[in-house]
Coordinates of C-alpha atoms in Angstrom, one line a residue:
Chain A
X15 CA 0.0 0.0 0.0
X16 CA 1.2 3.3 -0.7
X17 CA 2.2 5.6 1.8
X18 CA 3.0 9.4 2.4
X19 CA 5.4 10.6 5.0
X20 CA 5.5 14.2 5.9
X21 CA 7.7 14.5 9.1
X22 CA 7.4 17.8 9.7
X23 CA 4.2 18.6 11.6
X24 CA 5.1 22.2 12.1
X25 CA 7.3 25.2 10.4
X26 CA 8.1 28.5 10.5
X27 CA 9.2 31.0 8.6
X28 CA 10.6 34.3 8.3
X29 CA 8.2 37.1 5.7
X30 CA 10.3 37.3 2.4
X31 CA 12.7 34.2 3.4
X32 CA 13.0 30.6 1.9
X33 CA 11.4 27.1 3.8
X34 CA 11.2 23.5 2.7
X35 CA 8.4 21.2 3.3
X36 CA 9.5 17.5 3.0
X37 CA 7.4 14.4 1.8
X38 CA 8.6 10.9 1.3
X39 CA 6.3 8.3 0.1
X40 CA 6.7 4.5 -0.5
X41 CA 5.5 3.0 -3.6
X42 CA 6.3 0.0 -6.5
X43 CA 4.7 1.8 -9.0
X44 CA 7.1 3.6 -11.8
X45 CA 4.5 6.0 -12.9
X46 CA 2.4 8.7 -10.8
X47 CA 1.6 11.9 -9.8
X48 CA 2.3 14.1 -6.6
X49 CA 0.7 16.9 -5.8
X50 CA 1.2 19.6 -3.0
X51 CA -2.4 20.9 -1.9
X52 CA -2.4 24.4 0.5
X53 CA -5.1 24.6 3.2
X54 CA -5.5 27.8 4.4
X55 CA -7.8 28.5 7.8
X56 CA -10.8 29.3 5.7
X57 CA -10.6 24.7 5.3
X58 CA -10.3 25.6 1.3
X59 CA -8.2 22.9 -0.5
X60 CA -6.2 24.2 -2.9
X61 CA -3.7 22.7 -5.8
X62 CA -0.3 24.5 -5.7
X63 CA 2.0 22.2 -8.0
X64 CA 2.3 18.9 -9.2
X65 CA 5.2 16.7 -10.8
X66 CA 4.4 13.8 -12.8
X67 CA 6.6 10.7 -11.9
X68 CA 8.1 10.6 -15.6
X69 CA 9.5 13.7 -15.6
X70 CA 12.8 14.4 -14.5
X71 CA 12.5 18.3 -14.4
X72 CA 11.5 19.9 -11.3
X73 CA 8.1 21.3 -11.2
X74 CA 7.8 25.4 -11.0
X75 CA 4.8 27.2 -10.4
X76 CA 5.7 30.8 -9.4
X77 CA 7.6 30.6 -5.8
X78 CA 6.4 27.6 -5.4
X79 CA 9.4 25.1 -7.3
X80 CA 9.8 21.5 -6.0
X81 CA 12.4 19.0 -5.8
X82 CA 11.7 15.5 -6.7
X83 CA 13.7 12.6 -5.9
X84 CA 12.2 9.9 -7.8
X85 CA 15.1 7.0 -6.8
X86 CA 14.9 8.1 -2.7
X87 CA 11.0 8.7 -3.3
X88 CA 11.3 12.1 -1.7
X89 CA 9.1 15.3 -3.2
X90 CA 9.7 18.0 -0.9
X91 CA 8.1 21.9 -1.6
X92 CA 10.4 25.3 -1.7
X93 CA 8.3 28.3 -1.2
X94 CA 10.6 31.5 -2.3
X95 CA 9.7 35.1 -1.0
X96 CA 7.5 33.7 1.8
X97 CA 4.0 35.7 1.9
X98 CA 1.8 35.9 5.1
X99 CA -0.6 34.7 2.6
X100 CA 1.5 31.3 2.5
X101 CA 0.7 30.6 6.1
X102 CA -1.5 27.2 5.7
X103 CA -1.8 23.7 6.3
X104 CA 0.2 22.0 3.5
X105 CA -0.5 18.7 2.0
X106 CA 1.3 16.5 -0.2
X107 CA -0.2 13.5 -2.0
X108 CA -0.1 10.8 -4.2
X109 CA -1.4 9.6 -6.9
X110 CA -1.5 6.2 -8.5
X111 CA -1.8 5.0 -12.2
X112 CA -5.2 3.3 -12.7
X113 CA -5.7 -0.2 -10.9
X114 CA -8.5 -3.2 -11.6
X115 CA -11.5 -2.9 -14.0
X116 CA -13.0 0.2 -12.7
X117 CA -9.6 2.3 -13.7
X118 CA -9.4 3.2 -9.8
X119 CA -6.4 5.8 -8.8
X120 CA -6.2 6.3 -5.1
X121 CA -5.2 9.2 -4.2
X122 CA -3.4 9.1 -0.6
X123 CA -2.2 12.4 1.5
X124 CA 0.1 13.3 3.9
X125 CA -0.3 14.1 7.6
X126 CA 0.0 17.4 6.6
X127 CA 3.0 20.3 7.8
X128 CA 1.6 23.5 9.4
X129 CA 3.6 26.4 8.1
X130 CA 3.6 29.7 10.0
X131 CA 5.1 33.0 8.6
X132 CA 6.5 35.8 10.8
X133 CA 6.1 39.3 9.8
Chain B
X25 CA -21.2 26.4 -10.1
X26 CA -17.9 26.3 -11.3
X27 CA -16.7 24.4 -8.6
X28 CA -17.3 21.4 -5.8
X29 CA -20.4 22.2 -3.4
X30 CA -21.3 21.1 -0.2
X31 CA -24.0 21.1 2.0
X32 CA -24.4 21.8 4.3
X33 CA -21.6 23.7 5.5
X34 CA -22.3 23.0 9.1
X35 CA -24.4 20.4 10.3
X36 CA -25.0 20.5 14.4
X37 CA -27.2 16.7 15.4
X38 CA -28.0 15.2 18.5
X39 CA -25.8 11.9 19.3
X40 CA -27.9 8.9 17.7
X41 CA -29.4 10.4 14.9
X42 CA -28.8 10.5 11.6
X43 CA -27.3 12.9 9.0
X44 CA -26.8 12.9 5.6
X45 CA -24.1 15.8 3.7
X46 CA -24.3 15.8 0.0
X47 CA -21.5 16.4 -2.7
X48 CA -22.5 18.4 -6.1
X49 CA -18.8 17.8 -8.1
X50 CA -17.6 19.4 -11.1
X51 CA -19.7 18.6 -14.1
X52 CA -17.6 16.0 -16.1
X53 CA -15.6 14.9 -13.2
X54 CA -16.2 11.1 -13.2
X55 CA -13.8 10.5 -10.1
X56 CA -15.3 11.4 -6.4
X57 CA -13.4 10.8 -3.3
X58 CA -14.7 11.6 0.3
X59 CA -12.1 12.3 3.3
X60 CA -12.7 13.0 6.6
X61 CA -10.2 15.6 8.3
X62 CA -10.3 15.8 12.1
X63 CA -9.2 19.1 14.0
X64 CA -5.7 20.1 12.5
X65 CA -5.8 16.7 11.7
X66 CA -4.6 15.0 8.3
X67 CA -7.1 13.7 5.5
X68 CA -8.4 10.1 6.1
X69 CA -9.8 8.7 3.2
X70 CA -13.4 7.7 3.4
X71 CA -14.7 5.8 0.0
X72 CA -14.0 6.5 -3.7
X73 CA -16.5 6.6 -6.9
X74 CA -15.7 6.3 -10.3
X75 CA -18.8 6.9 -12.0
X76 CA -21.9 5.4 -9.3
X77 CA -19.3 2.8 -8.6
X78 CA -17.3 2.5 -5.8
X79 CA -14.5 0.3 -6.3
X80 CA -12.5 1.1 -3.0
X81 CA -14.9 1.7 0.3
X82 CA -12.3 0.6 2.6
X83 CA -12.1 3.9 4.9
X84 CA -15.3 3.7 5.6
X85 CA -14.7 3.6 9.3
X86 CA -18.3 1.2 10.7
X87 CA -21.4 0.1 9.1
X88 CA -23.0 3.0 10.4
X89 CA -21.4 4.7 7.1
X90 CA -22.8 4.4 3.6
X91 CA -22.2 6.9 1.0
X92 CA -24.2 7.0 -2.3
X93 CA -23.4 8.5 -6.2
X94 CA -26.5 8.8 -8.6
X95 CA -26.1 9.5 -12.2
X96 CA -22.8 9.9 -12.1
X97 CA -22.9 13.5 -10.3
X98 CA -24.0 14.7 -7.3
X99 CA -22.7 12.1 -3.9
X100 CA -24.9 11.7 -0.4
X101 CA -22.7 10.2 2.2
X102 CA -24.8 8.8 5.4
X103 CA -24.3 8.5 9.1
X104 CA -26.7 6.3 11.0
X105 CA -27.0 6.9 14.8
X106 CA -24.1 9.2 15.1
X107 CA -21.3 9.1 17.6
X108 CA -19.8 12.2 19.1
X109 CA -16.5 10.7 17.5
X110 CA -17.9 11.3 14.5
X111 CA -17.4 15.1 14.7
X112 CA -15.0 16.4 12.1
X113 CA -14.8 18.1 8.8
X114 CA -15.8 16.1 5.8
X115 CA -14.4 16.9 2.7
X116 CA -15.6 15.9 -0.9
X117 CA -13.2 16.3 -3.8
X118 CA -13.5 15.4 -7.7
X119 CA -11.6 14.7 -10.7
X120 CA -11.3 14.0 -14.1
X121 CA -10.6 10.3 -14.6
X122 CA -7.0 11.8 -15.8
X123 CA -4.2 10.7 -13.2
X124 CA -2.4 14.3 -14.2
X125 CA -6.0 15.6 -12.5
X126 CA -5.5 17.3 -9.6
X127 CA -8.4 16.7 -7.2
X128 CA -11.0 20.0 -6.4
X129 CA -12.1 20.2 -3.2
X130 CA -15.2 21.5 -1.7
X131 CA -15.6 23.2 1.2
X132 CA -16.5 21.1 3.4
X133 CA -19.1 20.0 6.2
X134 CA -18.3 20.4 9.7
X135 CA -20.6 18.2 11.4
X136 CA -20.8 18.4 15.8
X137 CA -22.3 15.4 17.1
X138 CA -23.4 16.8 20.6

């Protein structure tokens, strides 16, 4: 069964600085998707990037650039320029080619890492 | 709407009865998952439909939980004779049956068993 690690149940972080969220997951599979998902207090899940299991280059979205380890199953999230509008519950999860007749991808999430931001 | 809806967004019931939240996804979004997220808790995965089947109902945590998907759209998930551990936010999400679809959540119900 496919797991996701995040081991990091708290961070903080400077306004304007740099911070790393680390995931690790366990799986046989060769191809997938991970995704980091932002939950901010208002409980509003919302996608921030995703890296396709395939693809060597590092997803980017804005600050928001990750770096995926594909051979030490490790996906971990780099917010640039931290915002006090980063400040969120942060998810990462993952997501499994299709299995049996129905096509079914699970989709399994992380614990979660609460990041704070000081002004 | 343009996006996933919920209702209702709070749901306050007396322990033992029964409730029932409903999930309005996407339009074209075959896949529908439903998670449970406890206070500052993580997401704990409830049941999964692709199309009105669900193929993986494992998380469903008793009998007491039953969750529905009618033409393919719009999801009821049940809760017979509620137990005060049953208070939490549940979350609905969809997708398209893509695995490069990220999944869109709704807001959520918070549901107080009292």
């Amino acid at each position: 069964a496919q797991t996701v690690t995040q081991s990091q149940p708290e961070m903080s972080v400077q306004e304007a600085e740099t911070v790393t969220l680390s995931c690790t997951y366990d799986t046989s599979e060769s191809d997938y998707y991970l995704f980091w998902y932002k939950q901010p207090p208002s409980r509003q899940m919302i996608l921030v990037i995703r890296q396709e299991a395939y693809k060597q280059q590092n997803a980017t979205e804005n600050r928001f650039s990750v770096n995926f380890q594909k051979a030490a199953k490790s996906f971990s999230l780099k917010i640039s320029d931290s915002q006090l509008g980063d400040a969120a519950m942060y998810f990462c999860a993952y997501r499994s080619p299709f299995e049996g007749p129905g096509g079914y991808q699970k989709v399994t999430f992380g614990t979660g890492t609460k990041l704070q931001v000081i002004p | 709407g343009a996006g996933v809806s919920q209702s209702p967004s709070n749901k306050v019931t007396e322990k033992g009865k029964d409730v029932e939240l409903r999930c309005d996804p996407i339009s074209g979004h075959t896949a529908l998952y439903w998670y449970r997220q406890s206070l500052g808790q993580g997401l704990e995965f409830l049941i999964y439909f692709q199309g009105n089947s669900a193929p993986d109902k494992s998380g469903l945590p008793s009998d007491r939980f039953s969750a529905e998907r009618t033409g393919g759209s719009v999801s009821t998930l049940t809760i017979q004779r509620t137990q005060q551990e049953d208070s939490a936010v549940y979350l609905c999400a969809s997708s398209l049956h893509v695995m490069a679809s990220p999944l869109h959540f709704g807001n959520g119900t918070r549901l107080t068993v009292t």
